[in-house]
Amino acid sequence: MSAAEDRAPAPRPGMIAAHLFLAALGAAFALGSLAYDWTTEDGTIGAAVMPRIVGALLAVVGLALLRQELAGAAPAEDDPPQPATEAATGPAGRYRMPIVVVTMWVAAALVPVLGLLPALVLAMLFLLAVVERIAPLRAVLISGATYVVAHLTFVTLLGAPLPLGLLDPTLWSAL
Amino acid sequence: MIDNLVLGFESALTPENLLWCFVGVVLGTVIGILPGLGSATGVAILIPVTLTLSPLTALIMLAGIYHGAQFGATITAILIATPGEASSVISTLDGYQMARRGRAGPALAISALGAFVAAMVSLVVLVAVAPFFAEIALEFGPPEMLAIMVLGLATIVVFSGRNLLLGCAMGLFGILIGCIGVDTGSGVARYTFGEVDLYGGVPFVEVMIGLFAIGELLHQLRQGAAEPIRARFRDLLLTREDLRRAAAPTARGTVVGFLLGCLPGAGTTLASFMAYGAEKRFSKNRRQLGKGAIEGVVAPDAATNAASNANFIPTLVLGVPGGATTAVLLGAFLVYGIQPGPQLFDTQPALVWGLLVSFFIGNLLLLALNLPLAPVFAQLLRLRYEILYPLIIVTSLVGAYTVNNSMFSVFMTLVFGLVGYAMKRLSLPVAPLVLGLVIGPLFEKSLTQSSALAGDAGVASLILGSATAIVVLAAAVLLVAGPVLGRAFRARTAGARDGGPSGDPEAESSTDTAANDEDAATGRTRPGDSNER
């Protein structure tokens, strides 16, 4: 067996952060449970029991995982992370995921103004036309079709009361 | 029995009932496909539509939606890793992997076929033994339910993969998330920070959409989406090998699903998870589970359908809902002025047997619809991911909103989307988290009830007084201890074969070598090998 094979795997920063997070989360729940009663007035278990026990257990398990990681003794993963493809790591691909995340949050924040469907379909148009560089006419057609199908399905067929934002007639009738 | 079935067929086989059964299963499939709109929501939304129909026709349509939604939910779980229902969450594990490997058609077809077989078998048993099972379920008190929940939590061990500690940590994480909200025992609001939307707890469906749909989507964007399917039609069909491999998991899933479905409140989600756990334990191909094994698709779907039928046992005979959707259906019964309970079979035989017979018809219709259409659905994956992912965002977020008609649901979905992405990025197992989230609150509820029931004597004495609870707990212990004992036995056997003493480090070494060989064969890498950190 070569020296390279003998060497323990190096600790992974991402896993260290994850285990620290889990341990901290467990500790936070356990400490937070001090605000609740261990038993109720009639002697049955109180609101503190589950979070305190489970939180303490998670804190311990998180620290054990951290120790395992730092010692390079973590068992092999069933599904190890795969390297990203060239398309995803290229100049355009690198920022794609963060842009999509920001777009989703911005769209959600715009719902009170634009309404749910328009805000999301506008976000879709942005992603198609700007991020994915699909021809503008095609992007508009796809987004428009999505709007129509979503409206027919959720609003017309299922009667879901989707928020209309500033287009809400009740808002205007109140003025 | 024969007379009852004849009466049922006479009631169900009218043109009007057949038409509404068809409408129900088609609508149910569509509702199941839409993320966030599960069978419970679909049935609840459409109850007002059925008010003009006769009670039997209305119930047939609503039951059709229930069954159709199970099929529909699996379709999106397999094709875009977006479970339409909590019970189809588990289908994303292997179904989606199969789809990404160009086997979406077989995954959908075997899911439909396994679910159909499970539905038919479970319906026959349901019709035959409904009163008997109802009696057993009636005897399940808090200590028995507590033992069942312990068994459910023990399956986290089964889901943990190679790193038991990591699986346990994710399970505990799930249980803690489940602690948020008003405590059912004391009525105290826990960890809500004054946020009224959190009083009802962290919304389960939204968490699922976030973890699975948005998390997977972000992961794909970072990873670079796999090439879309470019398969010929015949590649999408089931092979004889697929059918052979699916037979035993279907049988196991049906049994697990039916038995759990009989329990009041157990629902279908627990059944699908337990069936997957059973495959992890008993399948010959258990090492392939999670990587696109057909057993991981067919067993949970069979269990889901068997459980959804078995859910009608407590619902019809006891008037106690078997799960969330049957709870909504129970509400529908009351809307039509029908009181489910032990007397129902005597007072409304045409309705009960007509409804039961309609389940057979509904499942036949679903098979006829879904099996030939499986390759058509599979073509969805040929859509370029650049177009598909914005579509998934829109449907997921609108679906999340419609669960509670609240923007809070949308933000929850986005938050758990990021959590799901981080978990995917770090290869943290999602299944134990989901299981913890499902079973944690049920466990706490049973514990509280047992605690109230036991009083000063303590919960332990209550459990020790129940033979059923002891048997179930013993099964849970076996589930956890089984693998450890098995490994020790194998090491001892290997040690004896190699001439070494039992428990010899050599034996451990040989086990590790075997694992290494298997990793090499499957192309798996170990930490330290991967460039990705």
XYZ file of C-alpha atoms in Angstrom:
708
model
C 0.000 0.000 0.000
C 1.426 3.356 -1.020
C 1.836 6.348 1.263
C -0.767 8.242 -0.741
C -3.329 5.497 -0.092
C -2.471 5.453 3.611
C -3.065 9.172 3.974
C -6.444 10.076 5.506
C -8.693 12.198 3.282
C -8.334 15.927 3.930
C -11.186 17.556 5.864
C -13.678 19.254 3.562
C -14.515 22.873 4.438
C -18.126 22.471 3.268
C -18.691 19.437 5.461
C -17.027 21.118 8.441
C -19.376 24.066 8.025
C -22.386 21.740 7.684
C -21.512 19.750 10.815
C -20.862 22.938 12.776
C -24.228 24.249 11.618
C -26.003 21.055 12.700
C -24.305 21.071 16.114
C -25.120 24.756 16.604
C -28.715 24.234 15.492
C -29.146 21.355 17.941
C -27.650 23.421 20.752
C -29.885 26.374 19.854
C -33.026 24.229 19.983
C -31.950 22.616 23.267
C -31.196 25.986 24.860
C -34.341 27.518 23.382
C -36.404 24.751 24.969
C -35.526 26.193 28.405
C -38.256 28.735 27.715
C -40.858 25.956 27.759
C -42.095 23.622 30.488
C -40.739 20.105 30.903
C -44.099 18.873 32.181
C -47.593 20.282 32.034
C -49.769 20.981 35.065
C -51.433 17.573 34.790
C -48.075 15.821 34.742
C -47.882 14.893 31.044
C -44.830 15.726 28.973
C -44.442 19.399 28.199
C -43.407 21.413 25.169
C -39.719 21.299 26.139
C -39.214 17.528 26.063
C -38.819 16.828 22.342
C -36.760 19.884 21.348
C -34.465 19.559 24.366
C -33.716 15.875 23.911
C -33.540 15.943 20.134
C -31.612 19.239 20.123
C -29.038 17.906 22.582
C -28.722 14.717 20.543
C -28.190 16.711 17.349
C -25.536 18.831 19.045
C -23.687 15.695 20.137
C -24.044 13.956 16.766
C -22.969 17.146 14.952
C -19.812 17.363 17.063
C -19.116 13.665 16.508
C -19.452 14.216 12.760
C -17.113 17.186 12.998
C -14.556 15.084 14.834
C -14.967 12.340 12.243
C -14.420 14.825 9.424
C -11.381 16.463 11.020
C -9.862 13.024 11.637
C -10.472 12.086 7.991
C -12.528 9.115 9.131
C -15.852 9.976 7.490
C -17.238 6.945 5.650
C -17.528 7.118 1.878
C -20.580 8.900 0.581
C -23.194 6.898 -1.235
C -23.513 9.604 -3.823
C -20.360 11.723 -3.922
C -20.511 15.208 -5.466
C -19.791 15.208 -9.164
C -17.603 17.834 -10.781
C -19.578 20.522 -12.590
C -19.703 20.333 -16.378
C -17.877 22.799 -18.598
C -21.152 24.518 -19.485
C -21.819 25.230 -15.832
C -18.323 26.387 -14.940
C -17.816 28.656 -17.968
C -18.037 32.456 -17.652
C -21.801 32.443 -18.302
C -22.597 29.314 -16.309
C -20.743 30.406 -13.180
C -23.208 33.187 -12.345
C -26.306 31.407 -13.625
C -27.326 29.785 -10.362
C -26.926 32.915 -8.171
C -28.819 34.972 -10.777
C -31.687 32.469 -10.739
C -31.810 32.543 -6.925
C -31.893 36.349 -6.859
C -34.521 36.404 -9.643
C -36.816 34.067 -7.664
C -36.550 36.191 -4.515
C -37.080 39.429 -6.443
C -40.131 37.930 -8.178
C -41.553 36.856 -4.804
C -40.946 40.343 -3.430
C -42.750 41.889 -6.415
C -45.917 39.814 -5.918
C -47.712 42.478 -3.803
C -47.209 44.907 -6.679
C -47.607 42.813 -9.817
C -49.568 39.803 -8.602
C -48.256 36.246 -8.372
C -48.587 35.009 -11.943
C -47.375 38.211 -13.669
C -44.381 38.461 -11.302
C -43.351 34.865 -11.858
C -43.927 34.938 -15.611
C -41.946 38.168 -15.845
C -39.131 36.428 -13.961
C -39.441 33.551 -16.423
C -39.171 35.971 -19.349
C -36.060 37.504 -17.813
C -34.456 34.103 -17.298
C -35.280 32.936 -20.815
C -34.345 36.108 -22.680
C -31.469 37.496 -20.608
C -29.897 34.597 -18.734
C -30.470 31.820 -21.277
C -30.274 34.117 -24.331
C -33.261 32.561 -26.041
C -34.546 34.631 -28.980
C -36.798 37.421 -27.589
C -39.857 36.483 -29.636
C -39.558 32.830 -28.594
C -39.037 33.800 -24.954
C -42.151 35.999 -25.053
C -44.200 33.239 -26.669
C -43.096 30.623 -24.104
C -43.735 32.980 -21.197
C -47.113 34.027 -22.612
C -48.158 30.419 -23.112
C -47.059 29.597 -19.568
C -49.139 32.480 -18.228
C -52.240 31.334 -20.126
C -51.873 27.666 -19.113
C -51.132 28.543 -15.462
C -54.086 30.939 -15.343
C -56.437 28.393 -16.918
C -55.247 25.637 -14.586
C -54.966 27.411 -11.259
C -57.471 30.239 -11.541
C -60.139 29.058 -13.985
C -60.159 25.304 -13.307
C -59.122 25.083 -9.674
C -60.393 28.473 -8.537
C -57.214 29.254 -6.588
C -57.345 32.876 -5.356
C -53.929 33.975 -6.618
C -52.836 37.448 -5.465
C -53.438 40.113 -8.101
C -51.217 42.856 -6.667
C -52.162 46.341 -7.741
C -54.482 44.857 -10.378
C -56.811 43.579 -7.644
C -60.279 45.110 -8.352
C -61.124 45.151 -4.625
C -58.146 47.454 -4.078
C -59.450 49.917 -6.694
C -63.062 49.696 -5.569
C -61.968 50.691 -2.069
C -60.504 53.960 -3.406
C -70.259 -10.974 -0.202
C -71.231 -11.834 -3.791
C -74.566 -10.077 -3.344
C -72.771 -6.995 -2.055
C -70.396 -6.964 -5.014
C -73.276 -7.384 -7.472
C -75.003 -4.467 -5.803
C -71.773 -2.492 -6.035
C -71.364 -3.199 -9.747
C -74.990 -2.252 -10.388
C -74.447 1.040 -8.602
C -71.070 1.900 -10.095
C -71.568 0.794 -13.684
C -74.097 3.430 -14.703
C -73.035 5.727 -17.572
C -73.126 8.764 -15.296
C -70.930 7.180 -12.611
C -68.482 5.847 -15.205
C -68.201 9.308 -16.760
C -67.541 11.046 -13.435
C -65.088 8.340 -12.428
C -63.190 9.056 -15.663
C -63.353 12.820 -15.039
C -62.090 12.231 -11.493
C -59.060 10.156 -12.432
C -58.069 12.544 -15.238
C -58.445 15.594 -13.003
C -56.627 13.747 -10.232
C -53.700 12.961 -12.529
C -53.467 16.630 -13.549
C -53.699 17.759 -9.921
C -51.041 15.243 -8.908
C -48.714 16.524 -11.608
C -48.955 20.089 -10.297
C -46.435 20.548 -7.469
C -48.057 21.488 -4.202
C -51.539 20.478 -5.276
C -51.830 17.064 -3.703
C -54.853 14.819 -3.541
C -56.083 16.392 -0.293
C -56.018 19.894 -1.772
C -57.528 18.686 -5.046
C -60.400 16.889 -3.329
C -61.007 19.853 -1.026
C -61.079 22.318 -3.921
C -63.463 20.198 -5.985
C -65.993 19.242 -3.286
C -68.137 22.326 -4.116
C -68.194 21.273 -7.790
C -69.758 17.921 -6.847
C -72.600 19.314 -4.740
C -75.077 19.063 -7.634
C -74.329 15.341 -8.109
C -75.816 12.403 -6.240
C -73.735 11.408 -3.177
C -72.454 8.185 -4.777
C -71.509 9.911 -8.039
C -69.814 12.731 -6.143
C -67.857 10.330 -3.945
C -66.856 8.253 -6.964
C -65.471 11.368 -8.636
C -63.655 12.514 -5.486
C -62.192 9.043 -4.948
C -61.091 9.104 -8.608
C -59.233 12.341 -7.890
C -57.608 10.713 -4.864
C -56.367 7.746 -6.874
C -55.450 9.808 -9.944
C -53.397 12.241 -7.880
C -51.177 9.402 -6.644
C -50.325 8.522 -10.256
C -49.837 12.143 -11.292
C -47.603 12.935 -8.338
C -45.273 10.110 -9.287
C -45.006 11.358 -12.863
C -43.401 14.674 -11.851
C -41.375 13.010 -9.104
C -39.795 10.766 -11.709
C -39.459 13.263 -14.535
C -38.355 16.469 -12.826
C -37.656 15.388 -9.225
C -40.653 17.443 -8.134
C -42.952 15.379 -5.944
C -46.586 16.358 -6.392
C -47.448 14.666 -3.086
C -45.563 13.913 0.091
C -45.994 10.194 -0.591
C -44.210 10.528 -3.936
C -41.148 12.176 -2.375
C -39.436 8.812 -2.185
C -40.035 8.206 -5.913
C -37.665 11.065 -6.679
C -34.731 9.111 -5.267
C -34.592 6.313 -7.810
C -37.217 7.416 -10.322
C -35.416 10.628 -11.143
C -32.101 8.806 -11.387
C -33.670 6.358 -13.826
C -35.059 9.251 -15.864
C -31.687 10.985 -16.020
C -30.183 7.767 -17.290
C -32.640 7.659 -20.155
C -35.027 5.218 -18.463
C -37.893 7.577 -17.734
C -40.325 5.464 -19.755
C -39.657 2.232 -17.871
C -39.711 4.135 -14.572
C -43.142 5.592 -15.342
C -44.470 2.351 -16.783
C -43.307 0.173 -13.887
C -44.644 2.733 -11.439
C -48.076 2.642 -13.099
C -48.015 -1.147 -13.369
C -46.829 -1.733 -9.792
C -49.341 0.756 -8.446
C -52.120 -0.930 -10.420
C -51.225 -4.411 -9.187
C -50.986 -3.114 -5.612
C -54.299 -1.319 -5.972
C -56.076 -4.419 -7.291
C -54.645 -6.740 -4.649
C -55.318 -4.282 -1.846
C -58.863 -3.681 -3.077
C -59.625 -7.393 -3.072
C -58.293 -7.633 0.481
C -60.115 -4.425 1.433
C -63.426 -5.792 0.238
C -62.816 -9.128 1.924
C -61.452 -8.136 5.305
C -62.515 -4.546 5.928
C -64.476 -5.273 9.117
C -61.728 -7.509 10.515
C -58.985 -4.927 9.938
C -61.155 -2.211 11.377
C -61.401 -4.173 14.600
C -57.621 -4.483 14.826
C -57.076 -0.799 14.082
C -59.686 0.068 16.662
C -57.534 -1.580 19.311
C -54.497 0.564 18.484
C -54.116 3.057 21.293
C -51.392 5.645 21.959
C -48.761 3.114 23.153
C -49.176 1.016 19.993
C -49.009 4.121 17.812
C -45.930 5.236 19.748
C -44.294 1.897 18.985
C -45.208 2.300 15.315
C -43.567 5.734 15.293
C -40.432 4.312 16.916
C -40.374 1.757 14.109
C -40.705 4.613 11.644
C -37.824 6.493 13.257
C -35.739 3.325 13.208
C -36.024 3.289 9.437
C -33.849 6.413 9.467
C -31.039 3.982 10.151
C -31.980 2.144 6.981
C -31.881 5.395 5.034
C -28.560 6.463 6.435
C -26.420 4.828 3.789
C -22.768 4.424 4.690
C -22.611 7.194 7.264
C -25.008 6.259 10.056
C -24.170 9.374 12.089
C -24.896 11.662 9.166
C -28.252 9.978 8.543
C -29.126 10.282 12.235
C -28.138 13.954 12.217
C -30.382 14.682 9.248
C -33.221 12.728 10.873
C -32.816 14.739 14.081
C -32.725 17.929 11.997
C -36.069 16.907 10.460
C -37.596 16.171 13.878
C -36.481 19.577 15.157
C -38.079 21.341 12.187
C -41.218 19.414 13.086
C -41.047 20.864 16.624
C -41.711 24.367 15.298
C -45.289 25.558 15.813
C -47.955 25.106 18.443
C -47.297 22.022 20.582
C -50.358 19.797 20.322
C -50.061 18.604 23.922
C -49.722 21.880 25.798
C -50.835 24.413 23.192
C -47.573 26.345 23.609
C -46.162 28.058 20.507
C -42.569 26.887 20.058
C -39.831 28.663 18.088
C -42.356 30.755 16.150
C -40.778 34.121 17.066
C -44.268 35.600 17.041
C -44.765 34.709 13.373
C -48.416 33.665 13.090
C -47.764 31.692 9.904
C -45.474 29.391 11.884
C -48.132 28.519 14.476
C -49.301 25.649 12.305
C -45.724 24.413 11.974
C -43.288 24.505 9.080
C -45.499 23.655 6.102
C -44.612 20.174 4.912
C -45.545 20.378 1.224
C -43.706 23.662 0.784
C -40.618 22.185 2.427
C -40.814 19.260 0.025
C -41.195 21.489 -3.033
C -38.245 23.559 -1.846
C -35.973 20.651 -0.962
C -36.719 18.577 -3.999
C -37.877 20.823 -6.846
C -36.013 24.089 -6.230
C -33.008 22.403 -4.603
C -32.616 20.005 -7.524
C -33.103 22.815 -10.011
C -30.346 24.942 -8.442
C -28.096 21.914 -8.257
C -28.666 21.197 -11.941
C -27.903 24.816 -12.817
C -24.610 24.694 -11.000
C -23.787 21.217 -12.164
C -24.855 21.650 -15.756
C -27.954 19.703 -16.713
C -27.548 16.204 -18.060
C -28.162 15.612 -21.720
C -31.855 15.240 -22.495
C -33.196 11.840 -23.453
C -32.562 10.856 -27.028
C -34.021 7.379 -26.827
C -35.953 5.382 -29.376
C -39.494 4.368 -28.534
C -38.531 0.762 -27.839
C -35.919 1.955 -25.289
C -38.754 3.395 -23.258
C -40.582 0.086 -22.932
C -40.260 -2.350 -20.059
C -37.972 -5.319 -20.492
C -38.540 -8.799 -19.118
C -35.707 -8.125 -16.629
C -37.521 -4.985 -15.400
C -40.674 -6.989 -14.791
C -38.749 -9.769 -13.050
C -37.000 -7.294 -10.740
C -40.247 -5.467 -10.004
C -42.291 -8.489 -8.927
C -41.002 -8.993 -5.372
C -40.796 -5.255 -4.497
C -44.386 -4.840 -5.691
C -45.499 -7.639 -3.399
C -43.509 -6.260 -0.451
C -44.737 -2.728 -1.096
C -48.329 -3.910 -1.286
C -48.120 -5.730 2.038
C -46.306 -2.869 3.830
C -48.630 -0.265 2.323
C -51.798 -2.128 3.146
C -50.853 -2.867 6.743
C -49.811 0.725 7.439
C -52.757 2.126 5.505
C -55.124 0.342 7.891
C -53.854 2.464 10.778
C -55.873 5.579 11.467
C -53.926 8.683 10.583
C -50.941 6.861 9.143
C -51.635 8.110 5.600
C -49.713 7.061 2.539
C -46.417 8.864 3.111
C -45.263 6.626 5.935
C -46.179 3.600 3.814
C -44.057 4.708 0.874
C -41.087 5.425 3.137
C -41.436 2.142 4.995
C -41.678 0.232 1.715
C -38.460 1.869 0.566
C -36.889 0.955 3.899
C -38.017 -2.641 3.400
C -36.317 -2.673 -0.005
C -33.141 -1.330 1.589
C -33.310 -4.284 3.912
C -34.583 -7.140 1.767
C -33.920 -6.361 -1.900
C -31.233 -8.316 -3.704
C -30.246 -5.059 -5.414
C -30.333 -2.892 -2.291
C -26.876 -1.429 -3.007
C -28.288 0.103 -6.179
C -31.121 1.856 -4.348
C -30.848 5.621 -4.639
C -28.914 5.283 -7.867
C -31.774 4.456 -10.217
C -32.926 1.004 -9.102
C -36.323 -0.095 -10.376
C -37.075 -1.539 -6.928
C -36.852 1.969 -5.465
C -39.582 3.157 -7.822
C -42.050 0.307 -7.787
C -42.071 -0.592 -4.080
C -42.996 2.879 -2.721
C -45.600 3.414 -5.451
C -47.162 0.032 -4.782
C -47.175 0.843 -1.064
C -48.734 4.256 -1.678
C -51.601 2.809 -3.668
C -52.151 -0.090 -1.298
C -52.161 2.349 1.627
C -54.512 4.766 -0.125
C -57.041 1.936 -0.490
C -56.446 0.584 2.999
C -57.019 4.138 4.330
C -60.697 3.554 3.580
C -60.908 0.850 6.238
C -60.776 3.197 9.232
C -62.554 5.893 7.217
C -65.591 3.867 6.182
C -65.911 1.487 9.090
C -64.816 3.665 12.006
C -65.393 7.147 10.667
C -61.759 7.890 11.539
C -59.718 9.166 8.590
C -56.817 7.021 7.439
C -54.883 10.029 6.187
C -55.152 13.654 5.105
C -57.110 12.990 1.916
C -59.517 10.546 3.515
C -60.042 13.193 6.210
C -61.196 15.581 3.473
C -63.321 12.808 1.948
C -64.822 12.205 5.369
C -65.814 15.865 5.352
C -67.433 15.278 1.942
C -69.463 12.371 3.378
C -70.784 14.711 6.064
C -71.561 17.390 3.457
C -73.795 14.826 1.694
C -75.432 13.919 4.990
C -73.785 10.511 5.335
C -72.222 9.471 8.627
C -69.401 6.932 8.124
C -69.087 4.382 10.898
C -69.802 0.789 11.785
C -73.444 1.120 10.674
C -72.635 2.438 7.205
C -72.295 -0.992 5.561
C -75.825 -1.838 6.742
C -77.555 1.497 6.207
C -75.972 2.493 2.868
C -74.896 -0.748 1.167
C -75.390 0.579 -2.372
C -73.202 3.589 -1.599
C -70.423 1.679 0.173
C -70.180 -1.184 -2.293
C -70.701 1.094 -5.286
C -67.827 3.242 -4.050
C -65.571 0.219 -3.462
C -66.338 -1.178 -6.917
C -65.628 2.252 -8.434
C -62.093 1.985 -7.011
C -61.523 -1.060 -9.239
C -62.894 0.828 -12.239
C -60.898 3.964 -11.432
C -57.643 2.025 -11.190
C -58.362 0.230 -14.470
C -58.982 3.595 -16.122
C -55.756 4.954 -14.643
C -53.744 2.036 -15.969
C -55.341 2.394 -19.396
C -54.481 6.100 -19.358
C -51.043 6.047 -17.787
C -49.334 2.968 -19.162
C -49.577 3.876 -22.865
C -48.869 7.508 -22.060
C -45.695 6.807 -20.045
C -43.379 7.266 -23.054
C -45.288 10.430 -23.969
C -44.725 11.879 -20.491
C -41.094 10.791 -20.729
C -40.670 13.033 -23.761
C -40.952 15.982 -21.353
C -37.298 15.452 -20.601
C -36.449 16.168 -24.232
C -37.364 19.765 -23.564
C -34.182 21.850 -23.240
C -33.373 22.477 -19.588
C -32.962 26.205 -20.326
C -36.708 26.255 -21.023
C -37.724 23.594 -18.528
C -36.254 25.133 -15.381
C -38.099 28.506 -15.606
C -41.267 26.466 -16.121
C -40.493 24.425 -13.006
C -39.938 27.650 -11.051
C -43.328 29.044 -12.086
C -45.307 25.838 -11.422
C -43.475 25.110 -8.159
C -43.989 28.567 -6.698
C -47.611 28.892 -7.849
C -48.196 25.355 -6.526
C -46.563 26.293 -3.210
C -48.791 29.357 -2.952
C -51.984 27.388 -3.558
C -51.317 24.967 -0.688
C -52.303 27.591 1.891
C -53.042 30.587 -0.355
C -50.203 32.376 1.363
C -47.023 34.126 0.251
C -45.423 32.711 3.382
C -45.548 29.338 1.611
C -43.654 30.786 -1.343
C -40.917 32.204 0.860
C -40.700 28.918 2.789
C -40.268 27.094 -0.507
C -37.463 29.451 -1.501
C -35.704 29.071 1.860
C -35.875 25.283 1.732
C -34.814 25.430 -1.910
C -31.519 26.860 -0.708
C -31.331 24.239 2.055
C -32.000 21.525 -0.536
C -29.309 22.913 -2.805
C -26.773 22.989 0.034
C -27.651 19.390 0.926
C -27.263 18.279 -2.691
C -23.985 20.165 -2.981
C -22.589 18.446 0.111
C -24.230 15.074 -0.651
C -26.148 15.145 2.629
C -28.983 12.589 2.643
C -32.414 14.196 2.251
C -34.551 11.118 3.015
C -33.789 10.962 6.778
C -34.651 14.657 7.090
C -38.013 14.099 5.414
C -38.696 11.030 7.519
C -37.853 12.928 10.690
C -40.127 15.761 9.638
C -43.028 13.377 8.958
C -42.668 11.100 11.946
C -41.381 13.575 14.551
C -44.717 15.332 15.205
C -46.623 12.016 15.096
C -44.159 10.539 17.583
C -44.532 13.521 19.898
C -48.324 13.322 19.688
C -48.318 9.613 20.570
C -45.826 10.253 23.359
C -48.008 12.986 24.819
C -51.110 10.805 24.632
C -49.265 7.850 26.170
C -47.916 10.109 28.897
C -51.421 11.349 29.700
C -52.778 7.810 29.662
C -50.015 6.345 31.823
C -50.099 9.059 34.477
C -47.714 8.387 37.366
C -47.021 4.820 36.206
C -44.949 6.124 33.299
C -45.004 5.511 29.558
C -42.724 2.475 29.838
C -45.222 0.578 31.959
C -47.943 1.371 29.462
C -45.865 0.009 26.597
C -44.869 -3.094 28.552
C -48.541 -3.759 29.099
C -49.217 -3.970 25.378
C -48.118 -7.093 23.505
C -48.603 -5.347 20.152
C -46.387 -2.439 21.188
C -43.694 -4.848 22.407
C -43.718 -6.769 19.108
C -43.482 -3.553 17.076
C -40.694 -2.205 19.290
C -38.841 -5.498 18.954
C -39.127 -5.106 15.176
C -37.663 -1.597 15.510
C -34.752 -2.904 17.575
C -34.141 -5.649 15.016
C -34.192 -3.062 12.253
C -31.432 -1.095 13.966
C -29.446 -4.000 15.390
C -29.912 -6.307 12.395
C -27.268 -4.736 10.148
C -24.758 -4.542 13.004
C -25.343 -8.174 13.958
C -25.241 -9.172 10.296
C -21.900 -7.442 9.791
C -20.504 -9.080 12.930
C -21.748 -12.463 11.706
C -20.236 -11.975 8.258
C -16.936 -10.857 9.792
C -16.927 -13.938 12.028
C -17.730 -16.203 9.082
C -15.061 -14.574 6.916
C -12.575 -14.856 9.776
C -13.331 -18.532 10.237
C -13.064 -19.133 6.460
C -9.671 -17.378 6.306
C -8.478 -19.360 9.307
C -8.248 -16.242 11.459
C -9.863 -15.911 14.844
C -13.318 -14.417 14.985
C -13.398 -10.714 15.313
C -9.901 -10.582 13.908
C -8.926 -7.264 12.299
C -8.201 -9.307 9.186
C -11.882 -9.976 8.883
C -12.634 -6.263 9.030
C -9.971 -5.707 6.459
C -11.495 -8.235 4.111
C -14.866 -6.543 4.504
C -13.304 -3.222 3.627
C -11.595 -4.767 0.639
C -14.918 -6.121 -0.535
C -16.416 -2.673 -0.181
C -13.531 -1.198 -2.105
C -13.995 -3.759 -4.848
C -17.649 -2.906 -5.059
C -16.865 0.801 -5.234
C -14.474 0.131 -8.060
C -17.103 -1.903 -9.868
C -19.753 0.786 -9.531
C -17.370 3.598 -10.308
C -17.899 5.223 -6.933
C -15.264 7.421 -5.428
C -14.368 7.819 -1.813
C -13.583 11.053 -0.023
C -10.162 12.072 -0.999
C -10.598 10.727 -4.508
C -13.019 13.310 -5.691
C -11.766 16.591 -7.053
C -14.919 18.233 -5.853
C -14.619 19.597 -2.360
